[in-house]
mmCIF file of C-alpha atoms and ligand atoms in Angstrom:
data_model
loop_
_atom_site.group_PDB
_atom_site.id
_atom_site.type_symbol
_atom_site.label_atom_id
_atom_site.label_comp_id
_atom_site.label_asym_id
_atom_site.label_seq_id
_atom_site.Cartn_x
_atom_site.Cartn_y
_atom_site.Cartn_z
ATOM 1 C CA MET Y 25 0.000 0.000 0.000
ATOM 2 C CA SER Y 26 1.427 3.426 -0.883
ATOM 3 C CA LYS Y 27 1.474 6.087 1.823
ATOM 4 C CA THR Y 28 -1.580 8.322 1.862
ATOM 5 C CA TYR Y 29 -1.874 11.228 4.265
ATOM 6 C CA ASN Y 30 -5.481 12.014 5.079
ATOM 7 C CA PHE Y 31 -6.320 15.716 5.557
ATOM 8 C CA TYR Y 32 -10.088 15.388 5.086
ATOM 9 C CA ALA Y 33 -12.267 17.554 7.339
ATOM 10 C CA GLY Y 34 -14.682 14.787 8.216
ATOM 11 C CA PRO Y 35 -15.271 11.936 8.211
ATOM 12 C CA ALA Y 36 -11.603 12.104 8.986
ATOM 13 C CA ILE Y 37 -8.453 10.233 9.837
ATOM 14 C CA LEU Y 38 -8.655 7.663 12.641
ATOM 15 C CA PRO Y 39 -5.652 6.329 14.562
ATOM 16 C CA GLN Y 40 -3.968 3.427 12.751
ATOM 17 C CA ASP Y 41 -3.726 1.497 16.029
ATOM 18 C CA VAL Y 42 -7.479 1.773 16.475
ATOM 19 C CA MET Y 43 -8.162 0.564 12.952
ATOM 20 C CA LYS Y 44 -5.819 -2.399 13.441
ATOM 21 C CA LYS Y 45 -7.432 -3.358 16.743
ATOM 22 C CA ALA Y 46 -10.885 -3.144 15.162
ATOM 23 C CA GLN Y 47 -9.659 -5.254 12.263
ATOM 24 C CA ASN Y 48 -8.265 -7.892 14.598
ATOM 25 C CA GLU Y 49 -11.499 -8.084 16.536
ATOM 26 C CA LEU Y 50 -13.857 -7.699 13.610
ATOM 27 C CA LEU Y 51 -14.859 -11.332 13.242
ATOM 28 C CA ASP Y 52 -14.323 -12.437 16.802
ATOM 29 C CA PHE Y 53 -14.998 -9.953 19.570
ATOM 30 C CA ASN Y 54 -14.077 -11.049 23.076
ATOM 31 C CA HIS Y 55 -13.724 -14.711 21.985
ATOM 32 C CA MET Y 56 -17.430 -14.878 21.214
ATOM 33 C CA GLY Y 57 -16.918 -16.027 17.632
ATOM 34 C CA LEU Y 58 -19.083 -13.058 16.637
ATOM 35 C CA SER Y 59 -18.551 -9.461 15.629
ATOM 36 C CA ILE Y 60 -19.548 -6.611 17.948
ATOM 37 C CA MET Y 61 -21.816 -5.583 15.042
ATOM 38 C CA GLU Y 62 -23.831 -8.778 15.280
ATOM 39 C CA ILE Y 63 -24.842 -8.875 18.913
ATOM 40 C CA SER Y 64 -27.652 -7.369 20.962
ATOM 41 C CA HIS Y 65 -27.229 -3.867 22.288
ATOM 42 C CA ARG Y 66 -28.580 -5.303 25.571
ATOM 43 C CA SER Y 67 -25.901 -8.009 25.739
ATOM 44 C CA LYS Y 68 -23.356 -8.102 28.553
ATOM 45 C CA GLU Y 69 -20.569 -7.548 25.992
ATOM 46 C CA PHE Y 70 -22.045 -4.412 24.419
ATOM 47 C CA THR Y 71 -23.107 -3.043 27.811
ATOM 48 C CA GLU Y 72 -19.469 -3.220 28.815
ATOM 49 C CA VAL Y 73 -18.419 -1.381 25.640
ATOM 50 C CA ILE Y 74 -20.828 1.545 26.110
ATOM 51 C CA GLU Y 75 -20.158 1.776 29.839
ATOM 52 C CA THR Y 76 -16.396 1.743 29.282
ATOM 53 C CA ALA Y 77 -16.757 4.454 26.613
ATOM 54 C CA GLU Y 78 -18.638 6.624 29.099
ATOM 55 C CA THR Y 79 -16.156 5.980 31.922
ATOM 56 C CA LYS Y 80 -13.165 6.769 29.695
ATOM 57 C CA LEU Y 81 -14.802 9.992 28.515
ATOM 58 C CA ARG Y 82 -15.548 10.984 32.098
ATOM 59 C CA ASP Y 83 -11.929 10.301 33.053
ATOM 60 C CA LEU Y 84 -10.346 12.078 30.095
ATOM 61 C CA LEU Y 85 -12.556 15.160 30.263
ATOM 62 C CA ASN Y 86 -13.008 15.108 34.015
ATOM 63 C CA ILE Y 87 -16.790 15.178 33.682
ATOM 64 C CA PRO Y 88 -18.521 15.651 37.054
ATOM 65 C CA GLU Y 89 -21.297 13.340 38.240
ATOM 66 C CA ASP Y 90 -24.000 15.958 37.720
ATOM 67 C CA TYR Y 91 -23.574 15.745 33.942
ATOM 68 C CA SER Y 92 -25.069 13.030 31.754
ATOM 69 C CA VAL Y 93 -23.097 11.575 28.864
ATOM 70 C CA LEU Y 94 -25.310 10.572 25.932
ATOM 71 C CA PHE Y 95 -24.528 8.709 22.725
ATOM 72 C CA LEU Y 96 -27.170 9.804 20.219
ATOM 73 C CA GLN Y 97 -27.845 9.636 16.495
ATOM 74 C CA GLY Y 98 -28.781 12.126 13.795
ATOM 75 C CA GLY Y 99 -25.438 13.929 13.738
ATOM 76 C CA ALA Y 100 -24.597 17.291 15.211
ATOM 77 C CA SER Y 101 -27.226 18.691 12.835
ATOM 78 C CA THR Y 102 -30.007 17.056 14.853
ATOM 79 C CA GLN Y 103 -28.600 18.790 17.933
ATOM 80 C CA PHE Y 104 -29.093 22.143 16.186
ATOM 81 C CA ALA Y 105 -32.844 21.454 16.576
ATOM 82 C CA MET Y 106 -32.865 19.281 19.681
ATOM 83 C CA ILE Y 107 -31.211 21.973 21.801
ATOM 84 C CA PRO Y 108 -33.887 24.631 21.217
ATOM 85 C CA MET Y 109 -36.677 22.012 21.308
ATOM 86 C CA ASN Y 110 -35.594 20.931 24.754
ATOM 87 C CA LEU Y 111 -34.251 24.157 26.211
ATOM 88 C CA LEU Y 112 -35.829 27.134 24.474
ATOM 89 C CA GLN Y 113 -39.560 26.551 24.610
ATOM 90 C CA GLY Y 114 -40.492 29.874 23.027
ATOM 91 C CA GLY Y 115 -37.985 31.931 25.027
ATOM 92 C CA THR Y 116 -34.871 33.769 23.882
ATOM 93 C CA ALA Y 117 -31.441 32.270 23.242
ATOM 94 C CA ASP Y 118 -28.193 34.076 22.457
ATOM 95 C CA TYR Y 119 -26.168 32.789 19.521
ATOM 96 C CA ILE Y 120 -22.648 33.772 18.488
ATOM 97 C CA ASN Y 121 -22.397 33.717 14.720
ATOM 98 C CA THR Y 122 -18.920 32.681 13.612
ATOM 99 C CA GLY Y 123 -19.577 30.855 10.366
ATOM 100 C CA ALA Y 124 -21.414 28.230 8.395
ATOM 101 C CA TRP Y 125 -22.019 25.850 11.318
ATOM 102 C CA ALA Y 126 -23.159 28.535 13.737
ATOM 103 C CA LYS Y 127 -25.533 29.764 11.038
ATOM 104 C CA LYS Y 128 -27.097 26.343 10.667
ATOM 105 C CA ALA Y 129 -27.631 26.157 14.425
ATOM 106 C CA ILE Y 130 -29.237 29.615 14.336
ATOM 107 C CA LYS Y 131 -31.565 28.651 11.516
ATOM 108 C CA GLU Y 132 -32.929 25.693 13.468
ATOM 109 C CA ALA Y 133 -33.256 27.600 16.747
ATOM 110 C CA LYS Y 134 -35.430 30.217 15.055
ATOM 111 C CA LEU Y 135 -38.078 27.520 14.602
ATOM 112 C CA PHE Y 136 -38.457 27.192 18.365
ATOM 113 C CA GLY Y 137 -38.032 30.665 19.876
ATOM 114 C CA ASN Y 138 -36.315 34.027 19.640
ATOM 115 C CA VAL Y 139 -32.724 34.100 18.552
ATOM 116 C CA HIS Y 140 -30.602 37.043 19.597
ATOM 117 C CA ILE Y 141 -27.229 37.362 17.874
ATOM 118 C CA ALA Y 142 -24.847 38.267 20.694
ATOM 119 C CA ALA Y 143 -21.895 38.730 18.326
ATOM 120 C CA SER Y 144 -21.006 37.985 14.726
ATOM 121 C CA SER Y 145 -17.898 37.906 12.550
ATOM 122 C CA GLU Y 146 -19.836 37.907 9.301
ATOM 123 C CA ASP Y 147 -18.595 41.452 8.549
ATOM 124 C CA ARG Y 148 -15.150 40.024 7.718
ATOM 125 C CA GLU Y 149 -16.173 36.752 6.126
ATOM 126 C CA PHE Y 150 -16.008 34.857 9.410
ATOM 127 C CA SER Y 151 -12.237 35.214 9.569
ATOM 128 C CA TYR Y 152 -12.103 35.908 13.308
ATOM 129 C CA ILE Y 153 -13.732 35.150 16.654
ATOM 130 C CA PRO Y 154 -15.565 38.151 18.144
ATOM 131 C CA ASP Y 155 -14.353 39.270 21.558
ATOM 132 C CA ARG Y 156 -17.263 41.491 22.507
ATOM 133 C CA PHE Y 157 -20.680 40.056 23.209
ATOM 134 C CA GLN Y 158 -24.056 41.605 23.798
ATOM 135 C CA PHE Y 159 -25.839 39.007 25.854
ATOM 136 C CA SER Y 160 -29.548 39.387 26.535
ATOM 137 C CA THR Y 161 -30.792 39.590 30.085
ATOM 138 C CA ASP Y 162 -33.260 36.740 29.742
ATOM 139 C CA ALA Y 163 -31.463 34.168 27.583
ATOM 140 C CA ALA Y 164 -32.241 30.496 28.196
ATOM 141 C CA TYR Y 165 -28.700 29.714 27.002
ATOM 142 C CA VAL Y 166 -25.782 31.040 24.962
ATOM 143 C CA HIS Y 167 -24.747 28.959 21.955
ATOM 144 C CA LEU Y 168 -21.409 29.002 20.163
ATOM 145 C CA THR Y 169 -19.357 26.832 17.819
ATOM 146 C CA SER Y 170 -15.955 26.249 19.399
ATOM 147 C CA ASN Y 171 -14.264 25.429 16.103
ATOM 148 C CA GLU Y 172 -15.598 26.428 12.701
ATOM 149 C CA THR Y 173 -14.510 23.538 10.517
ATOM 150 C CA ILE Y 174 -15.004 25.459 7.279
ATOM 151 C CA GLY Y 175 -13.621 28.883 8.207
ATOM 152 C CA GLY Y 176 -10.742 27.547 10.299
ATOM 153 C CA ILE Y 177 -11.340 29.746 13.358
ATOM 154 C CA GLN Y 178 -11.494 28.526 16.948
ATOM 155 C CA PHE Y 179 -12.365 29.936 20.347
ATOM 156 C CA GLN Y 180 -9.125 29.853 22.362
ATOM 157 C CA THR Y 181 -11.031 30.851 25.512
ATOM 158 C CA PHE Y 182 -14.751 30.878 26.180
ATOM 159 C CA PRO Y 183 -16.872 33.906 27.108
ATOM 160 C CA ASP Y 184 -18.127 34.247 30.648
ATOM 161 C CA THR Y 185 -21.894 33.830 30.502
ATOM 162 C CA GLY Y 186 -22.477 34.008 34.252
ATOM 163 C CA ASP Y 187 -25.450 31.890 35.305
ATOM 164 C CA VAL Y 188 -26.654 31.431 31.739
ATOM 165 C CA PRO Y 189 -25.776 27.935 30.467
ATOM 166 C CA LEU Y 190 -23.159 27.854 27.733
ATOM 167 C CA VAL Y 191 -24.066 25.418 24.949
ATOM 168 C CA VAL Y 192 -21.231 24.532 22.600
ATOM 169 C CA ASP Y 193 -20.889 22.688 19.309
ATOM 170 C CA MET Y 194 -17.494 20.974 19.636
ATOM 171 C CA SER Y 195 -17.903 18.701 16.628
ATOM 172 C CA SER Y 196 -14.502 19.505 15.200
ATOM 173 C CA ASP Y 197 -12.368 20.034 18.290
ATOM 174 C CA ILE Y 198 -13.737 17.760 21.020
ATOM 175 C CA LEU Y 199 -10.922 15.869 22.762
ATOM 176 C CA SER Y 200 -8.278 18.044 21.097
ATOM 177 C CA ARG Y 201 -7.424 19.973 24.276
ATOM 178 C CA ARG Y 202 -8.147 20.181 27.971
ATOM 179 C CA LEU Y 203 -11.495 21.626 29.042
ATOM 180 C CA ASP Y 204 -13.135 22.751 32.242
ATOM 181 C CA ILE Y 205 -16.475 20.991 31.800
ATOM 182 C CA THR Y 206 -18.075 22.918 34.669
ATOM 183 C CA ARG Y 207 -18.075 26.030 32.453
ATOM 184 C CA PHE Y 208 -20.604 24.431 30.115
ATOM 185 C CA GLY Y 209 -24.272 23.541 30.322
ATOM 186 C CA LEU Y 210 -24.196 21.344 27.248
ATOM 187 C CA ILE Y 211 -21.488 20.180 24.843
ATOM 188 C CA TYR Y 212 -22.248 18.256 21.673
ATOM 189 C CA ALA Y 213 -20.137 16.765 18.920
ATOM 190 C CA GLY Y 214 -20.523 14.480 15.950
ATOM 191 C CA ALA Y 215 -17.920 11.737 16.305
ATOM 192 C CA GLN Y 216 -16.516 11.772 12.804
ATOM 193 C CA LYS Y 217 -13.545 14.079 13.304
ATOM 194 C CA ASN Y 218 -11.770 13.387 16.584
ATOM 195 C CA MET Y 219 -13.747 10.558 18.133
ATOM 196 C CA GLY Y 220 -14.675 7.844 15.688
ATOM 197 C CA PRO Y 221 -16.722 7.119 12.592
ATOM 198 C CA ALA Y 222 -19.882 8.966 11.575
ATOM 199 C CA GLY Y 223 -23.091 7.721 13.163
ATOM 200 C CA VAL Y 224 -22.782 8.649 16.814
ATOM 201 C CA THR Y 225 -23.124 12.084 18.371
ATOM 202 C CA LEU Y 226 -21.876 12.821 21.852
ATOM 203 C CA VAL Y 227 -23.899 15.044 24.193
ATOM 204 C CA ILE Y 228 -22.622 16.057 27.618
ATOM 205 C CA ILE Y 229 -25.422 17.810 29.471
ATOM 206 C CA HIS Y 230 -25.827 19.178 32.993
ATOM 207 C CA ARG Y 231 -28.578 17.615 35.057
ATOM 208 C CA ASP Y 232 -30.259 21.010 35.637
ATOM 209 C CA LEU Y 233 -30.836 21.387 31.903
ATOM 210 C CA ILE Y 234 -32.329 17.921 31.671
ATOM 211 C CA GLU Y 235 -34.661 18.731 34.547
ATOM 212 C CA ALA Y 236 -35.701 22.035 32.970
ATOM 213 C CA SER Y 237 -36.178 20.550 29.500
ATOM 214 C CA ALA Y 238 -39.530 20.335 27.728
ATOM 215 C CA ASP Y 239 -41.564 17.271 28.681
ATOM 216 C CA ASN Y 240 -43.855 17.150 25.673
ATOM 217 C CA LEU Y 241 -41.323 16.022 23.104
ATOM 218 C CA THR Y 242 -41.287 13.031 20.851
ATOM 219 C CA SER Y 243 -39.209 10.316 22.536
ATOM 220 C CA MET Y 244 -36.196 10.305 20.229
ATOM 221 C CA LEU Y 245 -35.718 14.058 20.616
ATOM 222 C CA SER Y 246 -35.955 14.197 24.397
ATOM 223 C CA TYR Y 247 -32.748 14.554 26.436
ATOM 224 C CA ARG Y 248 -34.673 13.487 29.507
ATOM 225 C CA LEU Y 249 -35.596 10.153 27.988
ATOM 226 C CA HIS Y 250 -32.145 9.409 26.579
ATOM 227 C CA ALA Y 251 -30.576 10.263 29.941
ATOM 228 C CA GLU Y 252 -33.066 8.067 31.833
ATOM 229 C CA LYS Y 253 -32.437 5.172 29.457
ATOM 230 C CA LYS Y 254 -28.641 5.691 29.410
ATOM 231 C CA SER Y 255 -28.620 6.070 25.599
ATOM 232 C CA LEU Y 256 -30.322 2.679 25.219
ATOM 233 C CA TYR Y 257 -33.922 3.744 24.622
ATOM 234 C CA ASN Y 258 -33.603 2.318 21.114
ATOM 235 C CA THR Y 259 -30.794 0.552 19.261
ATOM 236 C CA PRO Y 260 -27.735 2.797 19.463
ATOM 237 C CA PRO Y 261 -25.029 2.903 16.748
ATOM 238 C CA CYS Y 262 -23.178 -0.005 18.386
ATOM 239 C CA PHE Y 263 -20.211 -0.263 16.051
ATOM 240 C CA ALA Y 264 -19.543 3.491 16.090
ATOM 241 C CA ILE Y 265 -19.659 3.511 19.900
ATOM 242 C CA TYR Y 266 -17.242 0.578 19.973
ATOM 243 C CA ILE Y 267 -14.769 2.528 17.807
ATOM 244 C CA VAL Y 268 -15.187 5.585 20.041
ATOM 245 C CA LYS Y 269 -14.223 3.388 22.980
ATOM 246 C CA LEU Y 270 -11.048 2.308 21.154
ATOM 247 C CA VAL Y 271 -10.209 5.928 20.293
ATOM 248 C CA LEU Y 272 -10.622 6.934 23.941
ATOM 249 C CA GLU Y 273 -8.289 4.121 25.008
ATOM 250 C CA TRP Y 274 -5.800 5.309 22.397
ATOM 251 C CA ILE Y 275 -5.963 8.876 23.808
ATOM 252 C CA GLU Y 276 -5.431 7.480 27.277
ATOM 253 C CA GLY Y 277 -2.366 5.649 26.019
ATOM 254 C CA LEU Y 278 -0.940 8.889 24.613
ATOM 255 C CA GLY Y 279 -1.082 10.388 28.089
ATOM 256 C CA GLY Y 280 -4.524 12.022 28.041
ATOM 257 C CA LEU Y 281 -5.654 15.432 26.853
ATOM 258 C CA ALA Y 282 -2.662 17.398 28.141
ATOM 259 C CA ALA Y 283 -0.399 15.333 25.883
ATOM 260 C CA VAL Y 284 -2.847 15.532 22.973
ATOM 261 C CA GLU Y 285 -3.095 19.304 23.350
ATOM 262 C CA ALA Y 286 0.687 19.780 23.312
ATOM 263 C CA PHE Y 287 0.976 17.552 20.263
ATOM 264 C CA ASN Y 288 -1.808 19.438 18.430
ATOM 265 C CA ASN Y 289 -0.133 22.762 19.233
ATOM 266 C CA GLU Y 290 3.110 21.495 17.764
ATOM 267 C CA LYS Y 291 1.480 20.279 14.550
ATOM 268 C CA ALA Y 292 -0.516 23.480 14.035
ATOM 269 C CA ALA Y 293 2.519 25.689 14.725
ATOM 270 C CA MET Y 294 4.531 23.804 12.112
ATOM 271 C CA LEU Y 295 1.909 24.372 9.448
ATOM 272 C CA TYR Y 296 1.132 28.011 10.290
ATOM 273 C CA ASP Y 297 4.818 28.769 10.475
ATOM 274 C CA THR Y 298 5.252 27.453 6.938
ATOM 275 C CA ILE Y 299 2.352 29.594 5.740
ATOM 276 C CA ASP Y 300 3.645 32.708 7.528
ATOM 277 C CA HIS Y 301 7.140 32.328 6.080
ATOM 278 C CA SER Y 302 5.931 31.874 2.552
ATOM 279 C CA ARG Y 303 5.118 34.270 -0.281
ATOM 280 C CA LEU Y 304 2.792 31.811 -1.919
ATOM 281 C CA TYR Y 305 0.447 30.748 0.870
ATOM 282 C CA ARG Y 306 -1.785 33.095 2.833
ATOM 283 C CA GLY Y 307 -3.710 32.043 5.951
ATOM 284 C CA THR Y 308 -7.360 33.100 5.944
ATOM 285 C CA ALA Y 309 -7.988 33.284 9.719
ATOM 286 C CA ALA Y 310 -6.975 36.077 12.092
ATOM 287 C CA GLU Y 311 -3.778 34.961 13.784
ATOM 288 C CA ALA Y 312 -5.120 34.898 17.337
ATOM 289 C CA ASP Y 313 -8.152 32.853 16.358
ATOM 290 C CA ARG Y 314 -6.554 30.266 14.110
ATOM 291 C CA SER Y 315 -7.888 26.756 14.411
ATOM 292 C CA LYS Y 316 -5.512 24.042 15.586
ATOM 293 C CA MET Y 317 -7.687 21.511 13.758
ATOM 294 C CA ASN Y 318 -8.531 23.026 10.359
ATOM 295 C CA VAL Y 319 -5.788 25.113 8.793
ATOM 296 C CA THR Y 320 -7.290 27.218 6.004
ATOM 297 C CA PHE Y 321 -5.152 28.993 3.417
ATOM 298 C CA ARG Y 322 -5.183 30.411 -0.072
ATOM 299 C CA LEU Y 323 -2.737 30.689 -2.944
ATOM 300 C CA SER Y 324 -2.513 33.627 -5.321
ATOM 301 C CA SER Y 325 -5.122 32.324 -7.778
ATOM 302 C CA GLU Y 326 -7.780 29.660 -8.029
ATOM 303 C CA ASP Y 327 -5.854 28.041 -10.877
ATOM 304 C CA LEU Y 328 -2.778 27.711 -8.704
ATOM 305 C CA GLU Y 329 -4.921 26.324 -5.874
ATOM 306 C CA ALA Y 330 -6.302 23.688 -8.220
ATOM 307 C CA LYS Y 331 -2.758 22.807 -9.311
ATOM 308 C CA PHE Y 332 -1.596 22.621 -5.691
ATOM 309 C CA ILE Y 333 -4.470 20.326 -4.707
ATOM 310 C CA ALA Y 334 -3.969 18.082 -7.739
ATOM 311 C CA GLU Y 335 -0.192 17.748 -7.284
ATOM 312 C CA ALA Y 336 -0.612 17.203 -3.558
ATOM 313 C CA LYS Y 337 -3.042 14.398 -4.255
ATOM 314 C CA GLN Y 338 -0.586 12.767 -6.632
ATOM 315 C CA ALA Y 339 2.066 12.966 -3.954
ATOM 316 C CA GLY Y 340 -0.246 11.221 -1.463
ATOM 317 C CA PHE Y 341 -1.830 14.166 0.403
ATOM 318 C CA VAL Y 342 -5.601 13.885 0.117
ATOM 319 C CA GLY Y 343 -8.459 16.073 1.351
ATOM 320 C CA LEU Y 344 -6.732 19.456 0.982
ATOM 321 C CA LYS Y 345 -9.502 21.156 -0.972
ATOM 322 C CA GLY Y 346 -11.315 23.860 1.004
ATOM 323 C CA HIS Y 347 -15.053 23.521 1.630
ATOM 324 C CA ARG Y 348 -17.034 24.128 -1.566
ATOM 325 C CA SER Y 349 -18.739 27.176 0.000
ATOM 326 C CA VAL Y 350 -15.480 29.109 0.501
ATOM 327 C CA GLY Y 351 -12.933 27.523 -1.845
ATOM 328 C CA GLY Y 352 -9.194 27.683 -1.166
ATOM 329 C CA CYS Y 353 -7.295 25.001 0.706
ATOM 330 C CA ARG Y 354 -7.734 23.380 4.077
ATOM 331 C CA ALA Y 355 -5.542 20.914 5.939
ATOM 332 C CA SER Y 356 -7.427 19.203 8.740
ATOM 333 C CA ILE Y 357 -4.978 17.951 11.335
ATOM 334 C CA TYR Y 358 -7.083 16.172 13.924
ATOM 335 C CA ASN Y 359 -5.670 14.160 16.834
ATOM 336 C CA ALA Y 360 -4.947 11.123 14.688
ATOM 337 C CA MET Y 361 -2.778 12.993 12.162
ATOM 338 C CA PRO Y 362 0.805 11.998 12.968
ATOM 339 C CA LEU Y 363 3.562 14.582 13.199
ATOM 340 C CA GLU Y 364 5.198 12.809 10.300
ATOM 341 C CA GLY Y 365 2.149 13.638 8.132
ATOM 342 C CA VAL Y 366 2.395 17.359 8.877
ATOM 343 C CA LYS Y 367 6.162 17.316 8.322
ATOM 344 C CA ALA Y 368 5.686 15.637 4.954
ATOM 345 C CA LEU Y 369 2.990 18.150 3.952
ATOM 346 C CA VAL Y 370 5.163 21.085 4.947
ATOM 347 C CA GLU Y 371 8.015 19.731 2.835
ATOM 348 C CA PHE Y 372 5.666 19.287 -0.093
ATOM 349 C CA MET Y 373 4.368 22.866 0.330
ATOM 350 C CA ARG Y 374 7.894 24.291 0.349
ATOM 351 C CA ALA Y 375 8.852 22.348 -2.767
ATOM 352 C CA PHE Y 376 5.644 23.466 -4.526
ATOM 353 C CA GLU Y 377 6.398 27.055 -3.604
ATOM 354 C CA LYS Y 378 9.902 26.819 -5.077
ATOM 355 C CA ASP Y 379 8.507 25.545 -8.356
ATOM 356 C CA ASN Y 380 5.583 27.958 -8.570
ATOM 357 C CA ALA Y 381 6.476 31.223 -6.845
HETATM 358 N N1 LIG F 403 -20.900 21.379 13.486
HETATM 359 C C1 LIG F 403 -19.639 21.413 13.011
HETATM 360 C C2 LIG F 403 -18.659 22.344 13.632
HETATM 361 C C3 LIG F 403 -19.292 20.575 11.947
HETATM 362 O O1 LIG F 403 -18.035 20.602 11.460
HETATM 363 C C4 LIG F 403 -20.248 19.702 11.391
HETATM 364 C C5 LIG F 403 -19.928 18.732 10.279
HETATM 365 N N2 LIG F 403 -18.861 18.967 9.521
HETATM 366 C C6 LIG F 403 -21.544 19.732 11.909
HETATM 367 C C7 LIG F 403 -21.826 20.561 12.950
HETATM 368 C C8 LIG F 403 -22.622 18.849 11.331
HETATM 369 O O2 LIG F 403 -22.401 17.567 11.751
HETATM 370 P P1 LIG F 403 -23.227 16.327 11.187
HETATM 371 O O3 LIG F 403 -22.828 16.144 9.770
HETATM 372 O O4 LIG F 403 -22.777 15.224 12.103
HETATM 373 O O5 LIG F 403 -24.671 16.643 11.341
#
């Protein structure tokens, strides 16, 4: 097999060790002579998988007892609606508008109550994270997107919302750095960037929000029900949860989130440094707000960008095309991207610059 470096934004690279373990166990999980995919979600074996996944998450993120950990379906996009359905109930919520994903969350929330935009970076094409917020006095919650996967901007610190619960979409940077969970009312994330394959969505929610949530909702969209049933109200995405468990064990083996954070900082610095010292590449995000996960950059023309992406692909670097809505280039360097992959990309970028500057 030739070497391919995967820079896709999501679904994205998974750790090789995790893939190998899954491969080894695929036909015979736990000496059962069966795959984890083929057994009941109520079995002793799967119960252990989902419980271990929850315990590992609680350990890694230091999640206090008064938060529930839920493994849901429908992607982060279902959370855009489920949050206001459960928590807004016709009231007002504050949203920080930092890009395409925040906008989608806003669109859904408007169906269930009043949305007040507390800050926006739309004036400069979502190239920065606002640092001034106009919060309403009566907001049910404040919503933000910690990392905009398309724009390549990331909250480095989170605003102080006082007693108002902070609700955060961490789809593209969950488990990439340390977090103080007690600062948040609800965190949600699709698994398919830093946690596992597509199909499972993590929700970490404070008990107070579950208690205050609407009680007239259809079962599958009720946090209360999923919390009561420990994510086993219906058949969960068993295989995806099993892979998440393996990824969490892999993170543990690396030394936890402090080690992962340091490693991610190193990889991002290497790439941004290359961009900053070049005359060909130009970063699109404000320096202070640059994402450590999705590095977005442009070349001097769209033709040259197309050439860069095509030659990169030939050299084994895939997934470098920017999102279709913004164009340009994007290198997604999630937890599982090895340092060696970033080093190789940087070398390729320098060589391309020499030939094309
Ligand atoms: N939020 C962010 C920040 C994302 O990057 C994505 C997907 N790329 C979503 C939400 C939507 O996730 P899903 O496709 O799981 O609904």
